[in-house]
């Protein structure tokens, strides 16, 4: 009887151990494989899993970046961030999220410009904003985009809220719960469109040695890039964490949870910019081609960008090899500058 009892215990332990190993495998594989915005698996098995267990539609949110708006909320959870100048040389951000990994608080939410909608359109995203320039709003009204629209300055203002510890207009926010309610109430398709083509990603990218022509050492960090927007942006590569740390206006760029933003990839996309009115509004070319510079793992890649038509995904290519750029999995920050903007790197 004792031997039978011991045998049963051993049998149960073996089953539990097997289950634990199986669960461990699921925990490791699944989260890495289903983030299709910023990581594309090379494994057929995992690619099939992406289509079966998708994370939902993309969510693109216009976010303030004026000094009075910082620290920003939700930025640590963004998958891709586009930064481009608006009137007066200040910049705004377009933060890309996936629907089922939205942070609790995002903002401050600000108004749209046409070029930001062009980028959101590449993802057929839910586009969230608070008003916009006349052209941006007219284009949305004419339904020329493949986006879902959530505009605070409309009958949908109840999905947003203001933090009165800050001054307007730098105090408008939206929450994951509000976005989820809007999607349900408007019966928006939450499924990823299977034809979405991710950029290329490579888990095995390794840093090169520092190129003394481009870098200098500063303590544990390496100065990588400076962009002279009206509020200058500096990126430093930190060898210990294997990523780029952001500074703006000589301040550490923090989230509202006091996390310094760490970026695995920076893309500087050069394009045509024209100021076309007395307010200083800009036309920024988003379809066509041009030069780019890609920073990743302490490397600098001279590159080009190409987007043949609306709704196409902007793609980046190594200028020397002509091959499409492979990104390191993780946050991608895309800096938009004019063709005559002088970069320091």
mmCIF file of C-alpha atoms in Angstrom:
data_model
loop_
_atom_site.group_PDB
_atom_site.id
_atom_site.type_symbol
_atom_site.label_atom_id
_atom_site.label_comp_id
_atom_site.label_asym_id
_atom_site.label_seq_id
_atom_site.Cartn_x
_atom_site.Cartn_y
_atom_site.Cartn_z
ATOM 1 C CA UNK A 1 0.000 0.000 0.000
ATOM 2 C CA UNK A 2 2.830 2.360 0.873
ATOM 3 C CA UNK A 3 4.573 1.649 -2.466
ATOM 4 C CA UNK A 4 1.363 2.335 -4.381
ATOM 5 C CA UNK A 5 0.882 5.606 -2.512
ATOM 6 C CA UNK A 6 4.470 6.669 -3.240
ATOM 7 C CA UNK A 7 4.010 5.754 -6.872
ATOM 8 C CA UNK A 8 0.901 7.911 -7.111
ATOM 9 C CA UNK A 9 2.747 10.868 -5.577
ATOM 10 C CA UNK A 10 5.614 10.459 -8.043
ATOM 11 C CA UNK A 11 3.168 10.255 -10.934
ATOM 12 C CA UNK A 12 1.380 13.444 -9.852
ATOM 13 C CA UNK A 13 4.692 15.285 -9.413
ATOM 14 C CA UNK A 14 5.784 14.314 -12.919
ATOM 15 C CA UNK A 15 2.518 15.630 -14.359
ATOM 16 C CA UNK A 16 2.867 18.910 -12.443
ATOM 17 C CA UNK A 17 6.478 19.320 -13.573
ATOM 18 C CA UNK A 18 5.500 18.712 -17.167
ATOM 19 C CA UNK A 19 2.694 21.259 -16.906
ATOM 20 C CA UNK A 20 5.032 23.844 -15.409
ATOM 21 C CA UNK A 21 7.504 23.369 -18.247
ATOM 22 C CA UNK A 22 4.699 23.720 -20.774
ATOM 23 C CA UNK A 23 3.427 26.894 -19.104
ATOM 24 C CA UNK A 24 6.933 28.354 -18.989
ATOM 25 C CA UNK A 25 7.256 27.845 -22.711
ATOM 26 C CA UNK A 26 3.953 29.604 -23.380
ATOM 27 C CA UNK A 27 4.927 32.551 -21.202
ATOM 28 C CA UNK A 28 8.213 32.992 -23.040
ATOM 29 C CA UNK A 29 6.998 32.560 -26.609
ATOM 30 C CA UNK A 30 3.572 34.147 -26.724
ATOM 31 C CA UNK A 31 4.258 37.703 -25.558
ATOM 32 C CA UNK A 32 7.244 38.064 -27.877
ATOM 33 C CA UNK A 33 5.452 36.695 -30.913
ATOM 34 C CA UNK A 34 2.198 38.641 -30.879
ATOM 35 C CA UNK A 35 3.506 42.201 -30.863
ATOM 36 C CA UNK A 36 3.275 42.677 -34.606
ATOM 37 C CA UNK A 37 3.831 46.444 -34.620
ATOM 38 C CA UNK A 38 7.393 46.223 -33.363
ATOM 39 C CA UNK A 39 8.460 42.591 -33.696
ATOM 40 C CA UNK A 40 7.999 40.148 -36.561
ATOM 41 C CA UNK A 41 8.897 36.532 -35.885
ATOM 42 C CA UNK A 42 10.942 34.576 -38.394
ATOM 43 C CA UNK A 43 9.451 31.320 -37.133
ATOM 44 C CA UNK A 44 6.544 29.901 -39.153
ATOM 45 C CA UNK A 45 5.107 28.378 -35.991
ATOM 46 C CA UNK A 46 5.103 31.738 -34.247
ATOM 47 C CA UNK A 47 3.798 33.532 -37.345
ATOM 48 C CA UNK A 48 0.781 31.225 -37.303
ATOM 49 C CA UNK A 49 0.349 32.029 -33.616
ATOM 50 C CA UNK A 50 0.316 35.757 -34.446
ATOM 51 C CA UNK A 51 -2.700 35.289 -36.692
ATOM 52 C CA UNK A 52 -4.528 33.108 -34.183
ATOM 53 C CA UNK A 53 -3.846 35.192 -31.077
ATOM 54 C CA UNK A 54 -3.657 38.756 -32.371
ATOM 55 C CA UNK A 55 -3.509 41.737 -30.079
ATOM 56 C CA UNK A 56 -6.105 43.931 -31.748
ATOM 57 C CA UNK A 57 -6.067 47.098 -33.769
ATOM 58 C CA UNK A 58 -3.436 49.816 -33.528
ATOM 59 C CA UNK A 59 -4.187 52.988 -31.590
ATOM 60 C CA UNK A 60 -2.477 56.240 -32.659
ATOM 61 C CA UNK A 61 -2.711 59.204 -30.286
ATOM 62 C CA UNK A 62 -1.662 62.822 -30.865
ATOM 63 C CA UNK A 63 0.340 63.925 -27.819
ATOM 64 C CA UNK A 64 1.683 67.301 -26.719
ATOM 65 C CA UNK A 65 5.446 67.795 -26.404
ATOM 66 C CA UNK A 66 5.706 71.416 -25.297
ATOM 67 C CA UNK A 67 7.717 71.935 -22.115
ATOM 68 C CA UNK A 68 4.557 72.628 -20.075
ATOM 69 C CA UNK A 69 3.155 69.232 -21.059
ATOM 70 C CA UNK A 70 5.986 67.131 -19.661
ATOM 71 C CA UNK A 71 6.339 64.622 -18.157
ATOM 72 C CA UNK A 72 4.115 62.750 -20.587
ATOM 73 C CA UNK A 73 1.750 59.959 -19.628
ATOM 74 C CA UNK A 74 1.749 56.580 -21.351
ATOM 75 C CA UNK A 75 4.893 57.058 -23.363
ATOM 76 C CA UNK A 76 6.713 54.156 -21.692
ATOM 77 C CA UNK A 77 4.152 51.779 -23.214
ATOM 78 C CA UNK A 78 4.290 53.141 -26.760
ATOM 79 C CA UNK A 79 5.455 50.800 -29.522
ATOM 80 C CA UNK A 80 6.424 53.473 -32.047
ATOM 81 C CA UNK A 81 6.709 57.249 -31.620
ATOM 82 C CA UNK A 82 6.729 59.758 -34.475
ATOM 83 C CA UNK A 83 8.061 63.236 -33.681
ATOM 84 C CA UNK A 84 7.575 66.105 -36.114
ATOM 85 C CA UNK A 85 7.516 69.914 -35.933
ATOM 86 C CA UNK A 86 4.329 71.929 -35.940
ATOM 87 C CA UNK A 87 3.899 75.714 -35.824
ATOM 88 C CA UNK A 88 6.679 77.711 -34.199
ATOM 89 C CA UNK A 89 9.205 74.897 -34.456
ATOM 90 C CA UNK A 90 7.928 72.970 -31.430
ATOM 91 C CA UNK A 91 7.241 69.273 -31.933
ATOM 92 C CA UNK A 92 4.324 66.981 -31.289
ATOM 93 C CA UNK A 93 4.270 63.232 -30.985
ATOM 94 C CA UNK A 94 2.178 60.481 -32.500
ATOM 95 C CA UNK A 95 2.262 57.527 -30.106
ATOM 96 C CA UNK A 96 1.392 54.073 -31.451
ATOM 97 C CA UNK A 97 -0.037 51.420 -29.140
ATOM 98 C CA UNK A 98 -1.765 48.088 -29.552
ATOM 99 C CA UNK A 99 -5.326 47.931 -28.363
ATOM 100 C CA UNK A 100 -4.933 45.340 -25.623
ATOM 101 C CA UNK A 101 -1.758 46.842 -24.157
ATOM 102 C CA UNK A 102 -2.929 50.412 -23.585
ATOM 103 C CA UNK A 103 -1.716 52.280 -20.481
ATOM 104 C CA UNK A 104 -4.179 53.668 -17.960
ATOM 105 C CA UNK A 105 -3.431 57.326 -18.768
ATOM 106 C CA UNK A 106 -2.232 58.846 -22.050
ATOM 107 C CA UNK A 107 -1.548 62.480 -22.859
ATOM 108 C CA UNK A 108 -1.744 65.385 -22.875
ATOM 109 C CA UNK A 109 -3.798 64.857 -26.048
ATOM 110 C CA UNK A 110 -3.497 67.629 -28.656
ATOM 111 C CA UNK A 111 -4.704 68.548 -32.119
ATOM 112 C CA UNK A 112 -3.919 66.802 -35.394
ATOM 113 C CA UNK A 113 -1.959 67.784 -38.481
ATOM 114 C CA UNK A 114 -2.339 66.032 -41.868
ATOM 115 C CA UNK A 115 1.090 64.408 -41.848
ATOM 116 C CA UNK A 116 0.475 62.735 -38.494
ATOM 117 C CA UNK A 117 -2.749 61.262 -39.883
ATOM 118 C CA UNK A 118 -0.786 59.997 -42.895
ATOM 119 C CA UNK A 119 1.410 57.959 -40.554
ATOM 120 C CA UNK A 120 -1.550 56.701 -38.494
ATOM 121 C CA UNK A 121 -3.171 55.684 -41.769
ATOM 122 C CA UNK A 122 -0.345 53.212 -42.437
ATOM 123 C CA UNK A 123 -1.625 51.159 -39.516
ATOM 124 C CA UNK A 124 -5.364 51.687 -40.252
ATOM 125 C CA UNK A 125 -5.392 52.828 -36.643
ATOM 126 C CA UNK A 126 -7.896 54.279 -34.248
ATOM 127 C CA UNK A 127 -6.723 57.909 -34.428
ATOM 128 C CA UNK A 128 -7.244 59.938 -31.243
ATOM 129 C CA UNK A 129 -6.877 63.733 -31.124
ATOM 130 C CA UNK A 130 -8.388 66.984 -29.873
ATOM 131 C CA UNK A 131 -9.354 68.927 -32.974
ATOM 132 C CA UNK A 132 -6.839 69.745 -35.653
ATOM 133 C CA UNK A 133 -5.771 72.117 -38.391
ATOM 134 C CA UNK A 134 -8.443 72.968 -40.995
ATOM 135 C CA UNK A 135 -6.869 70.689 -43.610
ATOM 136 C CA UNK A 136 -6.509 67.796 -41.162
ATOM 137 C CA UNK A 137 -10.153 68.024 -40.084
ATOM 138 C CA UNK A 138 -11.368 68.443 -43.674
ATOM 139 C CA UNK A 139 -9.448 65.358 -44.773
ATOM 140 C CA UNK A 140 -10.933 63.319 -41.920
ATOM 141 C CA UNK A 141 -14.443 64.574 -42.740
ATOM 142 C CA UNK A 142 -14.004 63.645 -46.413
ATOM 143 C CA UNK A 143 -13.167 60.121 -45.269
ATOM 144 C CA UNK A 144 -10.011 59.886 -47.356
ATOM 145 C CA UNK A 145 -8.213 57.885 -44.671
ATOM 146 C CA UNK A 146 -8.562 54.278 -43.512
ATOM 147 C CA UNK A 147 -8.605 55.275 -39.853
ATOM 148 C CA UNK A 148 -11.220 55.239 -37.111
ATOM 149 C CA UNK A 149 -11.591 58.737 -35.684
ATOM 150 C CA UNK A 150 -11.982 59.744 -32.023
ATOM 151 C CA UNK A 151 -11.981 63.539 -31.669
ATOM 152 C CA UNK A 152 -12.354 65.258 -28.297
ATOM 153 C CA UNK A 153 -13.755 68.405 -29.945
ATOM 154 C CA UNK A 154 -16.915 66.618 -31.037
ATOM 155 C CA UNK A 155 -19.796 64.700 -29.529
ATOM 156 C CA UNK A 156 -17.187 62.218 -28.292
ATOM 157 C CA UNK A 157 -15.637 64.614 -25.793
ATOM 158 C CA UNK A 158 -16.992 62.525 -22.913
ATOM 159 C CA UNK A 159 -14.283 59.915 -23.545
ATOM 160 C CA UNK A 160 -11.609 62.421 -22.421
ATOM 161 C CA UNK A 161 -10.883 64.133 -19.105
ATOM 162 C CA UNK A 162 -8.774 67.021 -17.817
ATOM 163 C CA UNK A 163 -6.227 67.034 -15.033
ATOM 164 C CA UNK A 164 -6.853 70.386 -13.338
ATOM 165 C CA UNK A 165 -3.477 70.276 -11.597
ATOM 166 C CA UNK A 166 -2.136 71.414 -14.984
ATOM 167 C CA UNK A 167 -3.015 74.397 -17.125
ATOM 168 C CA UNK A 168 -5.006 74.130 -20.326
ATOM 169 C CA UNK A 169 -4.359 73.143 -23.048
ATOM 170 C CA UNK A 170 -1.703 70.833 -21.610
ATOM 171 C CA UNK A 171 -4.051 68.827 -19.383
ATOM 172 C CA UNK A 172 -6.291 66.701 -21.610
ATOM 173 C CA UNK A 173 -6.018 62.917 -21.190
ATOM 174 C CA UNK A 174 -7.615 59.681 -22.238
ATOM 175 C CA UNK A 175 -7.577 56.282 -20.549
ATOM 176 C CA UNK A 176 -7.430 52.682 -21.715
ATOM 177 C CA UNK A 177 -10.911 52.155 -20.318
ATOM 178 C CA UNK A 178 -12.322 55.109 -22.285
ATOM 179 C CA UNK A 179 -10.750 53.857 -25.506
ATOM 180 C CA UNK A 180 -12.121 50.358 -24.917
ATOM 181 C CA UNK A 181 -15.600 51.799 -24.291
ATOM 182 C CA UNK A 182 -15.438 53.826 -27.512
ATOM 183 C CA UNK A 183 -14.418 50.767 -29.526
ATOM 184 C CA UNK A 184 -17.289 48.739 -28.074
ATOM 185 C CA UNK A 185 -19.864 51.530 -28.419
ATOM 186 C CA UNK A 186 -18.894 52.229 -32.030
ATOM 187 C CA UNK A 187 -18.637 48.524 -32.897
ATOM 188 C CA UNK A 188 -15.092 48.968 -34.211
ATOM 189 C CA UNK A 189 -13.309 45.870 -35.469
ATOM 190 C CA UNK A 190 -10.699 45.006 -32.845
ATOM 191 C CA UNK A 191 -8.958 42.390 -34.955
ATOM 192 C CA UNK A 192 -5.601 42.966 -36.610
ATOM 193 C CA UNK A 193 -5.900 42.973 -40.359
ATOM 194 C CA UNK A 194 -3.910 39.960 -41.496
ATOM 195 C CA UNK A 195 -2.424 41.785 -44.483
ATOM 196 C CA UNK A 196 -0.589 44.188 -42.163
ATOM 197 C CA UNK A 197 3.097 44.017 -43.092
ATOM 198 C CA UNK A 198 5.447 44.530 -40.180
ATOM 199 C CA UNK A 199 8.893 45.952 -40.508
ATOM 200 C CA UNK A 200 11.751 43.468 -40.233
ATOM 201 C CA UNK A 201 13.202 42.652 -36.822
ATOM 202 C CA UNK A 202 16.296 40.799 -35.700
ATOM 203 C CA UNK A 203 16.893 39.537 -32.164
ATOM 204 C CA UNK A 204 20.589 39.032 -32.841
ATOM 205 C CA UNK A 205 21.703 42.540 -33.791
ATOM 206 C CA UNK A 206 24.948 43.357 -32.018
ATOM 207 C CA UNK A 207 26.640 46.696 -31.334
ATOM 208 C CA UNK A 208 29.710 47.633 -33.322
ATOM 209 C CA UNK A 209 32.711 49.303 -31.757
ATOM 210 C CA UNK A 210 32.345 53.049 -31.286
ATOM 211 C CA UNK A 211 33.175 55.023 -34.411
ATOM 212 C CA UNK A 212 35.374 57.871 -33.191
ATOM 213 C CA UNK A 213 34.419 59.995 -36.186
ATOM 214 C CA UNK A 214 30.829 60.155 -34.950
ATOM 215 C CA UNK A 215 30.824 59.632 -31.183
ATOM 216 C CA UNK A 216 32.421 60.847 -28.014
ATOM 217 C CA UNK A 217 32.273 59.263 -24.587
ATOM 218 C CA UNK A 218 30.569 60.939 -21.640
ATOM 219 C CA UNK A 219 30.709 58.904 -18.417
ATOM 220 C CA UNK A 220 28.794 55.664 -19.046
ATOM 221 C CA UNK A 221 26.864 57.091 -21.992
ATOM 222 C CA UNK A 222 27.845 57.850 -25.562
ATOM 223 C CA UNK A 223 26.569 60.944 -27.308
ATOM 224 C CA UNK A 224 24.806 59.726 -30.431
ATOM 225 C CA UNK A 225 22.561 62.390 -31.899
ATOM 226 C CA UNK A 226 21.440 65.992 -31.423
ATOM 227 C CA UNK A 227 18.469 67.497 -33.272
ATOM 228 C CA UNK A 228 18.009 71.234 -33.011
ATOM 229 C CA UNK A 229 14.270 71.486 -32.840
ATOM 230 C CA UNK A 230 13.080 74.601 -31.004
ATOM 231 C CA UNK A 231 13.496 72.543 -27.844
ATOM 232 C CA UNK A 232 16.674 70.612 -28.755
ATOM 233 C CA UNK A 233 16.653 66.825 -28.497
ATOM 234 C CA UNK A 234 19.720 64.798 -27.543
ATOM 235 C CA UNK A 235 19.993 61.008 -27.609
ATOM 236 C CA UNK A 236 22.769 59.206 -25.737
ATOM 237 C CA UNK A 237 23.617 55.546 -26.119
ATOM 238 C CA UNK A 238 24.126 53.742 -22.827
ATOM 239 C CA UNK A 239 26.179 50.559 -23.084
ATOM 240 C CA UNK A 240 24.896 49.150 -19.805
ATOM 241 C CA UNK A 241 21.261 49.120 -20.889
ATOM 242 C CA UNK A 242 21.880 48.711 -24.614
ATOM 243 C CA UNK A 243 19.624 51.588 -25.606
ATOM 244 C CA UNK A 244 19.363 55.314 -26.240
ATOM 245 C CA UNK A 245 18.387 57.750 -23.499
ATOM 246 C CA UNK A 246 16.516 60.904 -24.451
ATOM 247 C CA UNK A 247 17.084 64.463 -23.259
ATOM 248 C CA UNK A 248 15.146 67.569 -24.296
ATOM 249 C CA UNK A 249 15.871 71.183 -23.487
ATOM 250 C CA UNK A 250 18.859 69.934 -21.439
ATOM 251 C CA UNK A 251 16.510 67.946 -19.190
ATOM 252 C CA UNK A 252 16.192 64.191 -18.740
ATOM 253 C CA UNK A 253 13.117 63.088 -20.666
ATOM 254 C CA UNK A 254 10.971 61.223 -18.145
ATOM 255 C CA UNK A 255 7.553 59.639 -18.164
ATOM 256 C CA UNK A 256 5.060 60.649 -15.485
ATOM 257 C CA UNK A 257 6.172 57.562 -13.550
ATOM 258 C CA UNK A 258 9.742 58.963 -13.430
ATOM 259 C CA UNK A 259 11.081 56.442 -15.947
ATOM 260 C CA UNK A 260 13.697 57.708 -18.380
ATOM 261 C CA UNK A 261 12.703 56.762 -21.894
ATOM 262 C CA UNK A 262 14.898 54.025 -23.397
ATOM 263 C CA UNK A 263 14.765 53.530 -27.168
ATOM 264 C CA UNK A 264 16.264 50.614 -29.082
ATOM 265 C CA UNK A 265 16.025 52.235 -32.533
ATOM 266 C CA UNK A 266 16.062 55.841 -33.739
ATOM 267 C CA UNK A 267 15.195 56.723 -37.327
ATOM 268 C CA UNK A 268 15.831 60.233 -38.624
ATOM 269 C CA UNK A 269 13.650 60.656 -41.691
ATOM 270 C CA UNK A 270 14.545 63.598 -43.913
ATOM 271 C CA UNK A 271 11.829 65.044 -46.116
ATOM 272 C CA UNK A 272 10.430 68.181 -47.748
ATOM 273 C CA UNK A 273 8.830 70.717 -45.400
ATOM 274 C CA UNK A 274 7.136 73.943 -46.491
ATOM 275 C CA UNK A 275 5.493 76.616 -44.328
ATOM 276 C CA UNK A 276 2.353 77.639 -46.225
ATOM 277 C CA UNK A 277 0.475 80.160 -44.079
ATOM 278 C CA UNK A 278 0.997 83.066 -41.694
ATOM 279 C CA UNK A 279 0.379 80.845 -38.675
ATOM 280 C CA UNK A 280 3.332 78.683 -39.584
ATOM 281 C CA UNK A 281 1.504 75.491 -40.545
ATOM 282 C CA UNK A 282 3.591 73.038 -42.533
ATOM 283 C CA UNK A 283 3.232 70.711 -45.447
ATOM 284 C CA UNK A 284 5.420 67.669 -44.817
ATOM 285 C CA UNK A 285 5.929 65.126 -47.571
ATOM 286 C CA UNK A 286 5.042 61.620 -46.416
ATOM 287 C CA UNK A 287 4.737 59.865 -49.787
ATOM 288 C CA UNK A 288 7.803 59.488 -51.988
ATOM 289 C CA UNK A 289 11.373 58.815 -50.974
ATOM 290 C CA UNK A 290 14.351 60.452 -49.335
ATOM 291 C CA UNK A 291 17.345 60.071 -47.083
ATOM 292 C CA UNK A 292 17.347 58.704 -43.553
ATOM 293 C CA UNK A 293 19.792 57.838 -40.779
ATOM 294 C CA UNK A 294 19.169 54.849 -38.514
ATOM 295 C CA UNK A 295 20.719 54.490 -35.050
ATOM 296 C CA UNK A 296 20.679 51.112 -33.336
ATOM 297 C CA UNK A 297 23.016 49.288 -30.945
ATOM 298 C CA UNK A 298 25.540 52.127 -31.144
ATOM 299 C CA UNK A 299 25.632 51.802 -34.931
ATOM 300 C CA UNK A 300 24.900 54.443 -37.562
ATOM 301 C CA UNK A 301 23.330 53.302 -40.817
ATOM 302 C CA UNK A 302 23.044 55.701 -43.740
ATOM 303 C CA UNK A 303 19.658 54.847 -45.185
ATOM 304 C CA UNK A 304 16.783 55.825 -47.438
ATOM 305 C CA UNK A 305 13.017 55.803 -46.936
ATOM 306 C CA UNK A 306 10.343 54.944 -49.459
ATOM 307 C CA UNK A 307 6.549 55.064 -49.561
ATOM 308 C CA UNK A 308 5.050 54.715 -53.020
ATOM 309 C CA UNK A 309 1.424 55.595 -52.242
ATOM 310 C CA UNK A 310 -1.039 56.354 -49.462
ATOM 311 C CA UNK A 311 -1.697 53.451 -47.075
ATOM 312 C CA UNK A 312 1.667 51.890 -47.967
ATOM 313 C CA UNK A 313 3.975 51.325 -45.029
ATOM 314 C CA UNK A 314 7.002 53.639 -45.052
ATOM 315 C CA UNK A 315 10.034 51.383 -45.350
ATOM 316 C CA UNK A 316 13.690 52.032 -44.642
ATOM 317 C CA UNK A 317 16.629 50.639 -46.592
ATOM 318 C CA UNK A 318 20.372 50.462 -46.045
ATOM 319 C CA UNK A 319 21.773 52.885 -48.592
ATOM 320 C CA UNK A 320 24.844 50.751 -49.195
ATOM 321 C CA UNK A 321 23.342 47.255 -49.414
ATOM 322 C CA UNK A 322 19.858 48.332 -50.584
ATOM 323 C CA UNK A 323 18.406 45.795 -48.156
ATOM 324 C CA UNK A 324 15.501 46.661 -45.877
ATOM 325 C CA UNK A 325 16.605 47.732 -42.405
ATOM 326 C CA UNK A 326 16.207 45.164 -39.635
ATOM 327 C CA UNK A 327 15.237 46.729 -36.325
ATOM 328 C CA UNK A 328 16.071 45.594 -32.818
ATOM 329 C CA UNK A 329 12.860 44.530 -31.034
ATOM 330 C CA UNK A 330 11.710 47.369 -28.814
ATOM 331 C CA UNK A 331 10.601 50.985 -29.026
ATOM 332 C CA UNK A 332 11.243 52.734 -32.344
ATOM 333 C CA UNK A 333 11.398 56.540 -32.353
ATOM 334 C CA UNK A 334 11.075 58.258 -35.733
ATOM 335 C CA UNK A 335 12.391 61.821 -35.904
ATOM 336 C CA UNK A 336 11.061 63.840 -38.854
ATOM 337 C CA UNK A 337 13.322 66.660 -40.055
ATOM 338 C CA UNK A 338 13.580 68.800 -43.171
ATOM 339 C CA UNK A 339 16.102 67.975 -45.879
ATOM 340 C CA UNK A 340 18.194 71.019 -44.947
ATOM 341 C CA UNK A 341 18.127 70.363 -41.200
ATOM 342 C CA UNK A 342 21.677 70.038 -39.861
ATOM 343 C CA UNK A 343 22.093 66.996 -37.642
ATOM 344 C CA UNK A 344 24.901 66.538 -35.162
ATOM 345 C CA UNK A 345 26.057 62.960 -34.689
#
